[in-house]
mmCIF file of C-alpha atoms in Angstrom:
data_model
loop_
_atom_site.group_PDB
_atom_site.id
_atom_site.type_symbol
_atom_site.label_atom_id
_atom_site.label_comp_id
_atom_site.label_asym_id
_atom_site.label_seq_id
_atom_site.Cartn_x
_atom_site.Cartn_y
_atom_site.Cartn_z
ATOM 1 C CA MET F 1 0.066 -0.017 0.094
ATOM 2 C CA LYS F 2 1.258 3.541 -1.003
ATOM 3 C CA HIS F 3 0.810 6.496 1.261
ATOM 4 C CA GLY F 4 -2.296 8.399 0.379
ATOM 5 C CA ASP F 5 -3.737 5.543 -1.884
ATOM 6 C CA PHE F 6 -7.076 4.598 -0.085
ATOM 7 C CA THR F 7 -7.895 1.772 -2.766
ATOM 8 C CA GLY F 8 -9.264 -1.132 -0.691
ATOM 9 C CA LEU F 9 -10.146 1.029 2.255
ATOM 10 C CA ALA F 10 -13.128 3.007 0.453
ATOM 11 C CA GLN F 11 -16.029 0.885 2.025
ATOM 12 C CA ASP F 12 -14.885 1.323 5.736
ATOM 13 C CA TYR F 13 -14.101 5.171 4.725
ATOM 14 C CA SER F 14 -17.492 5.566 3.479
ATOM 15 C CA ARG F 15 -19.297 3.454 6.502
ATOM 16 C CA TYR F 16 -17.364 4.640 9.314
ATOM 17 C CA ARG F 17 -15.659 8.123 8.815
ATOM 18 C CA PRO F 18 -17.591 11.006 10.602
ATOM 19 C CA ASP F 19 -19.630 13.807 8.998
ATOM 20 C CA TYR F 20 -18.084 17.531 9.196
ATOM 21 C CA SER F 21 -19.513 19.984 11.479
ATOM 22 C CA ARG F 22 -22.968 21.340 10.322
ATOM 23 C CA ALA F 23 -22.160 24.857 11.810
ATOM 24 C CA ILE F 24 -19.230 25.057 9.565
ATOM 25 C CA LEU F 25 -21.383 24.007 6.415
ATOM 26 C CA ARG F 26 -23.947 26.749 7.277
ATOM 27 C CA GLY F 27 -21.260 29.219 7.695
ATOM 28 C CA ILE F 28 -19.579 28.436 4.505
ATOM 29 C CA LEU F 29 -22.858 28.658 2.519
ATOM 30 C CA GLY F 30 -23.558 31.774 4.050
ATOM 31 C CA ILE F 31 -20.315 33.281 3.044
ATOM 32 C CA VAL F 32 -20.973 32.628 -0.632
ATOM 33 C CA GLY F 33 -23.464 35.369 -0.699
ATOM 34 C CA LYS F 34 -25.982 33.696 -3.077
ATOM 35 C CA SER F 35 -29.225 31.795 -2.304
ATOM 36 C CA VAL F 36 -28.533 28.275 -1.544
ATOM 37 C CA ASP F 37 -31.093 26.991 -4.027
ATOM 38 C CA ASN F 38 -29.136 28.804 -6.836
ATOM 39 C CA MET F 39 -25.927 27.835 -5.901
ATOM 40 C CA ASP F 40 -23.810 25.258 -8.035
ATOM 41 C CA VAL F 41 -21.040 23.492 -6.057
ATOM 42 C CA VAL F 42 -17.974 21.289 -6.955
ATOM 43 C CA ASP F 43 -16.423 19.221 -4.532
ATOM 44 C CA VAL F 44 -12.881 18.071 -5.644
ATOM 45 C CA GLY F 45 -11.028 15.166 -4.153
ATOM 46 C CA ALA F 46 -14.573 14.235 -2.931
ATOM 47 C CA GLY F 47 -13.573 10.766 -1.759
ATOM 48 C CA THR F 48 -16.408 8.661 -0.887
ATOM 49 C CA GLY F 49 -18.738 11.916 -0.751
ATOM 50 C CA ILE F 50 -19.066 12.368 3.033
ATOM 51 C CA TRP F 51 -18.924 16.330 2.711
ATOM 52 C CA THR F 52 -20.352 16.102 -0.840
ATOM 53 C CA ARG F 53 -23.632 14.728 0.586
ATOM 54 C CA MET F 54 -23.744 17.233 3.237
ATOM 55 C CA LEU F 55 -23.585 19.942 0.661
ATOM 56 C CA ALA F 56 -26.225 18.282 -1.524
ATOM 57 C CA GLY F 57 -28.536 17.795 1.516
ATOM 58 C CA ALA F 58 -28.234 21.511 2.352
ATOM 59 C CA GLY F 59 -30.466 21.948 -0.746
ATOM 60 C CA VAL F 60 -27.876 23.758 -3.414
ATOM 61 C CA HIS F 61 -28.927 23.685 -6.883
ATOM 62 C CA SER F 62 -26.319 21.145 -8.229
ATOM 63 C CA VAL F 63 -23.271 19.361 -6.730
ATOM 64 C CA THR F 64 -20.645 17.816 -8.776
ATOM 65 C CA ALA F 65 -17.979 15.291 -7.218
ATOM 66 C CA VAL F 66 -14.514 15.007 -8.611
ATOM 67 C CA GLU F 67 -12.514 12.076 -7.342
ATOM 68 C CA PRO F 68 -9.393 10.505 -8.875
ATOM 69 C CA ASN F 69 -9.646 7.117 -7.121
ATOM 70 C CA ASP F 70 -11.702 4.455 -8.779
ATOM 71 C CA ASP F 71 -12.566 2.630 -5.471
ATOM 72 C CA MET F 72 -13.445 5.746 -3.468
ATOM 73 C CA ARG F 73 -15.489 7.195 -6.349
ATOM 74 C CA SER F 74 -17.429 4.006 -6.761
ATOM 75 C CA GLN F 75 -18.480 3.920 -3.157
ATOM 76 C CA GLY F 76 -19.622 7.578 -3.531
ATOM 77 C CA THR F 77 -21.623 6.720 -6.639
ATOM 78 C CA MET F 78 -23.333 3.598 -4.956
ATOM 79 C CA HIS F 79 -24.353 5.570 -1.667
ATOM 80 C CA PRO F 80 -28.147 5.267 -1.119
ATOM 81 C CA ASP F 81 -28.001 8.989 -0.113
ATOM 82 C CA ASN F 82 -26.530 10.551 -3.194
ATOM 83 C CA HIS F 83 -29.067 13.297 -3.729
ATOM 84 C CA GLY F 84 -28.568 13.530 -7.416
ATOM 85 C CA ILE F 85 -24.737 14.276 -7.138
ATOM 86 C CA VAL F 86 -22.993 13.800 -10.532
ATOM 87 C CA TRP F 87 -19.699 12.036 -10.103
ATOM 88 C CA LYS F 88 -16.602 12.515 -12.455
ATOM 89 C CA LYS F 89 -13.085 11.260 -12.520
ATOM 90 C CA GLY F 90 -10.520 14.060 -12.196
ATOM 91 C CA SER F 91 -8.106 15.688 -9.798
ATOM 92 C CA GLY F 92 -7.332 18.907 -8.043
ATOM 93 C CA GLU F 93 -4.967 19.848 -10.760
ATOM 94 C CA GLU F 94 -7.147 18.904 -13.703
ATOM 95 C CA THR F 95 -10.857 18.502 -12.800
ATOM 96 C CA GLY F 96 -12.082 18.224 -16.342
ATOM 97 C CA LEU F 97 -14.770 20.777 -15.589
ATOM 98 C CA ALA F 98 -15.925 23.782 -17.632
ATOM 99 C CA SER F 99 -14.758 27.215 -16.904
ATOM 100 C CA ALA F 100 -16.729 29.482 -14.657
ATOM 101 C CA CYS F 101 -19.177 26.595 -13.578
ATOM 102 C CA ALA F 102 -19.400 26.981 -9.938
ATOM 103 C CA ASP F 103 -20.201 29.415 -7.327
ATOM 104 C CA LEU F 104 -18.234 27.205 -4.530
ATOM 105 C CA VAL F 105 -15.398 24.820 -5.063
ATOM 106 C CA SER F 106 -14.517 22.742 -1.942
ATOM 107 C CA MET F 107 -11.838 20.164 -0.922
ATOM 108 C CA ALA F 108 -12.508 18.320 2.345
ATOM 109 C CA SER F 109 -9.643 16.477 3.703
ATOM 110 C CA SER F 110 -7.916 16.330 0.477
ATOM 111 C CA PHE F 111 -6.234 19.880 -0.367
ATOM 112 C CA HIS F 112 -2.779 18.784 1.093
ATOM 113 C CA TRP F 113 -2.509 16.182 -1.622
ATOM 114 C CA VAL F 114 -2.751 18.642 -4.585
ATOM 115 C CA ASP F 115 0.047 20.568 -6.086
ATOM 116 C CA PHE F 116 -0.735 24.086 -4.522
ATOM 117 C CA ASP F 117 -0.145 26.421 -7.480
ATOM 118 C CA ARG F 118 -1.765 24.247 -10.093
ATOM 119 C CA GLY F 119 -4.727 23.337 -7.843
ATOM 120 C CA ILE F 120 -5.340 26.983 -7.122
ATOM 121 C CA ALA F 121 -4.928 27.916 -10.721
ATOM 122 C CA GLU F 122 -7.562 25.239 -11.610
ATOM 123 C CA PHE F 123 -10.069 26.256 -8.911
ATOM 124 C CA ASP F 124 -9.933 29.821 -10.055
ATOM 125 C CA ARG F 125 -10.800 28.788 -13.749
ATOM 126 C CA VAL F 126 -13.708 26.682 -12.411
ATOM 127 C CA LEU F 127 -15.200 29.373 -10.165
ATOM 128 C CA ARG F 128 -17.511 32.173 -11.273
ATOM 129 C CA PRO F 129 -16.646 35.676 -10.321
ATOM 130 C CA GLY F 130 -17.589 36.508 -6.729
ATOM 131 C CA GLY F 131 -17.179 32.742 -5.952
ATOM 132 C CA CYS F 132 -15.481 30.923 -3.012
ATOM 133 C CA PHE F 133 -12.819 28.216 -2.804
ATOM 134 C CA VAL F 134 -13.017 26.336 0.610
ATOM 135 C CA ALA F 135 -10.418 23.697 2.025
ATOM 136 C CA LEU F 136 -11.440 21.955 4.999
ATOM 137 C CA TRP F 137 -10.511 19.141 7.441
ATOM 138 C CA ASN F 138 -12.071 17.276 10.268
ATOM 139 C CA PRO F 139 -9.299 16.239 12.644
ATOM 140 C CA ARG F 140 -9.839 14.257 15.859
ATOM 141 C CA PHE F 141 -9.682 16.419 18.880
ATOM 142 C CA ILE F 142 -8.692 13.406 21.225
ATOM 143 C CA GLU F 143 -7.099 15.795 24.062
ATOM 144 C CA VAL F 144 -10.686 15.823 25.798
ATOM 145 C CA ASN F 145 -11.141 12.048 26.057
ATOM 146 C CA PRO F 146 -8.156 10.299 28.210
ATOM 147 C CA LEU F 147 -9.262 6.820 26.678
ATOM 148 C CA LEU F 148 -8.523 8.025 23.114
ATOM 149 C CA VAL F 149 -5.176 9.735 24.242
ATOM 150 C CA GLU F 150 -4.137 6.223 25.681
ATOM 151 C CA ILE F 151 -5.148 4.459 22.375
ATOM 152 C CA GLU F 152 -3.084 6.898 20.390
ATOM 153 C CA ALA F 153 -0.167 6.560 22.753
ATOM 154 C CA HIS F 154 -0.113 2.957 22.300
ATOM 155 C CA LEU F 155 1.188 3.524 18.825
ATOM 156 C CA ALA F 156 4.550 4.512 20.257
ATOM 157 C CA THR F 157 4.891 0.952 21.822
ATOM 158 C CA LEU F 158 4.745 -0.513 18.318
ATOM 159 C CA LYS F 159 7.041 1.573 16.396
ATOM 160 C CA GLY F 160 8.549 3.982 18.878
ATOM 161 C CA SER F 161 9.524 7.676 18.112
ATOM 162 C CA GLU F 162 9.442 6.690 14.324
ATOM 163 C CA ILE F 163 5.779 6.714 14.078
ATOM 164 C CA LYS F 164 4.209 10.037 12.568
ATOM 165 C CA ARG F 165 0.715 10.885 13.675
ATOM 166 C CA VAL F 166 0.155 14.457 12.559
ATOM 167 C CA SER F 167 -3.223 14.916 11.327
ATOM 168 C CA SER F 168 -3.404 16.879 8.070
ATOM 169 C CA GLY F 169 -5.853 19.196 9.509
ATOM 170 C CA ARG F 170 -3.616 20.258 12.325
ATOM 171 C CA SER F 171 -0.364 20.167 10.282
ATOM 172 C CA GLU F 172 2.333 22.383 9.149
ATOM 173 C CA PHE F 173 0.286 22.568 5.851
ATOM 174 C CA THR F 174 -2.613 24.178 7.727
ATOM 175 C CA ASN F 175 -0.443 26.298 9.776
ATOM 176 C CA THR F 176 0.630 28.588 6.744
ATOM 177 C CA LEU F 177 -2.659 28.062 4.609
ATOM 178 C CA THR F 178 -4.173 31.623 5.291
ATOM 179 C CA GLU F 179 -0.907 33.260 4.323
ATOM 180 C CA ARG F 180 -0.292 31.172 1.106
ATOM 181 C CA LEU F 181 -3.953 31.692 0.006
ATOM 182 C CA GLU F 182 -3.683 35.589 0.593
ATOM 183 C CA VAL F 183 -0.480 35.956 -1.409
ATOM 184 C CA CYS F 184 -1.563 33.574 -4.227
ATOM 185 C CA GLY F 185 -2.926 36.615 -6.224
ATOM 186 C CA ARG F 186 -6.243 35.001 -7.075
ATOM 187 C CA PHE F 187 -8.495 35.813 -4.102
ATOM 188 C CA THR F 188 -9.248 38.841 -2.191
ATOM 189 C CA ASP F 189 -10.460 37.886 1.405
ATOM 190 C CA VAL F 190 -9.569 34.705 3.424
ATOM 191 C CA ILE F 191 -11.786 33.801 6.141
ATOM 192 C CA TYR F 192 -10.943 30.826 8.712
ATOM 193 C CA LEU F 193 -13.802 29.116 10.522
ATOM 194 C CA GLU F 194 -13.477 26.106 13.239
ATOM 195 C CA SER F 195 -16.145 24.311 15.181
ATOM 196 C CA LYS F 196 -15.924 21.310 17.577
ATOM 197 C CA HIS F 197 -18.636 18.690 17.563
ATOM 198 C CA VAL F 198 -19.093 15.818 19.428
ATOM 199 C CA ILE F 199 -20.122 12.367 17.954
ATOM 200 C CA PRO F 200 -21.155 9.253 20.033
ATOM 201 C CA ILE F 201 -19.638 6.243 18.276
ATOM 202 C CA VAL F 202 -20.477 2.687 18.640
ATOM 203 C CA PRO F 203 -17.486 0.273 18.815
ATOM 204 C CA GLU F 204 -18.056 -1.180 15.556
ATOM 205 C CA ARG F 205 -17.721 2.263 13.905
ATOM 206 C CA TYR F 206 -14.715 3.355 15.877
ATOM 207 C CA VAL F 207 -12.791 0.287 14.908
ATOM 208 C CA GLY F 208 -14.001 0.613 11.205
ATOM 209 C CA ALA F 209 -12.841 4.019 11.276
ATOM 210 C CA TRP F 210 -9.257 2.934 12.351
ATOM 211 C CA ARG F 211 -9.284 0.362 9.534
ATOM 212 C CA SER F 212 -10.008 3.038 6.963
ATOM 213 C CA VAL F 213 -6.614 4.882 7.972
ATOM 214 C CA ASN F 214 -3.892 4.773 5.312
ATOM 215 C CA ASP F 215 -0.743 6.288 6.992
ATOM 216 C CA LEU F 216 -0.902 3.894 9.711
ATOM 217 C CA ARG F 217 -1.071 0.841 7.592
ATOM 218 C CA VAL F 218 1.826 2.112 5.631
ATOM 219 C CA GLN F 219 3.940 2.963 8.750
ATOM 220 C CA LEU F 220 3.118 -0.125 10.769
ATOM 221 C CA GLY F 221 3.037 -2.796 7.942
ATOM 222 C CA PRO F 222 0.331 -5.452 7.732
ATOM 223 C CA ASP F 223 1.301 -7.412 11.002
ATOM 224 C CA GLY F 224 1.789 -4.191 13.150
ATOM 225 C CA PHE F 225 -1.395 -2.695 11.944
ATOM 226 C CA MET F 226 -3.489 -5.794 12.913
ATOM 227 C CA ALA F 227 -1.752 -5.823 16.198
ATOM 228 C CA PHE F 228 -2.899 -2.257 16.853
ATOM 229 C CA LEU F 229 -6.343 -3.049 15.788
ATOM 230 C CA ALA F 230 -6.470 -6.053 18.323
ATOM 231 C CA TYR F 231 -5.230 -3.788 20.947
ATOM 232 C CA VAL F 232 -8.267 -1.264 20.107
ATOM 233 C CA GLU F 233 -10.911 -3.973 20.193
ATOM 234 C CA ASP F 234 -9.597 -5.065 23.655
ATOM 235 C CA ARG F 235 -9.432 -1.586 25.026
ATOM 236 C CA ILE F 236 -12.823 -0.686 23.947
ATOM 237 C CA LYS F 237 -14.530 -4.037 24.891
ATOM 238 C CA GLY F 238 -17.632 -3.631 26.984
ATOM 239 C CA LEU F 239 -18.302 -0.001 26.097
ATOM 240 C CA GLU F 240 -21.516 0.893 24.388
ATOM 241 C CA ILE F 241 -20.396 4.332 23.278
ATOM 242 C CA ILE F 242 -17.157 6.027 22.564
ATOM 243 C CA GLU F 243 -17.453 9.910 22.791
ATOM 244 C CA ALA F 244 -15.419 11.351 20.006
ATOM 245 C CA THR F 245 -14.651 15.053 19.531
ATOM 246 C CA TYR F 246 -13.868 16.543 16.156
ATOM 247 C CA LEU F 247 -12.663 19.940 15.130
ATOM 248 C CA THR F 248 -13.619 21.094 11.682
ATOM 249 C CA ARG F 249 -11.386 23.686 10.306
ATOM 250 C CA ALA F 250 -12.207 25.640 7.014
ATOM 251 C CA TRP F 251 -10.333 28.241 5.097
ATOM 252 C CA VAL F 252 -12.701 30.204 2.711
ATOM 253 C CA ALA F 253 -11.038 32.274 -0.111
ATOM 254 C CA MET F 254 -13.273 34.553 -2.109
ATOM 255 C CA LYS F 255 -12.615 35.322 -5.749
ATOM 256 C CA PRO F 256 -12.943 38.917 -6.924
ATOM 257 C CA VAL F 257 -16.105 39.983 -8.605
#
């Protein structure tokens, strides 16, 4: 398995990964400055469509999902709550979409995989004047739950200090994102939003979400990853609910009119 390749993990990703904050969704749609039912939205790097379906469920006029990975896109296409989403194969650098076709272009938990300059140029091309680009992530906020901190700390016993567990949504990439969007020359205002939300998770979903994690599989290898899953299952045995807090973080960049 390669870093960043979710082939073979898509079913667990689609079934068990959490939604983003609905408060952030409402905030983003409000910033676009157009009635929701007249808004055309493109979600790039859509994965299995977790964020895409939230956009469609908000009642926007149209949603197009662009995803390069066949396995992830297939899961999105087959989801029963597809809300008329149009799925296309493409990437952040080459969406394959017409120019000026969208009021909002989003990338949810995927912008860090894209070549920044090429991606921004492509989103600028796809956006209508006055439209918005938003990059958002939904990292775990485990600091508020000692059990989750303990489970995370167990990783160090499997691979010591070599293990790297930096969420893309709380990484060096996002630390400098506001400044990079401000100086790229394609946007006027850049607005940052964040919101914590708590999701009660049953054990099956909690373990399933771990199964969908690519970077740990790559770092631990098959045997190490299975040993970690066995530890997780043992540690949560007997629990009915695991309370997980997520921190949705969003950067909204506005294209000039």
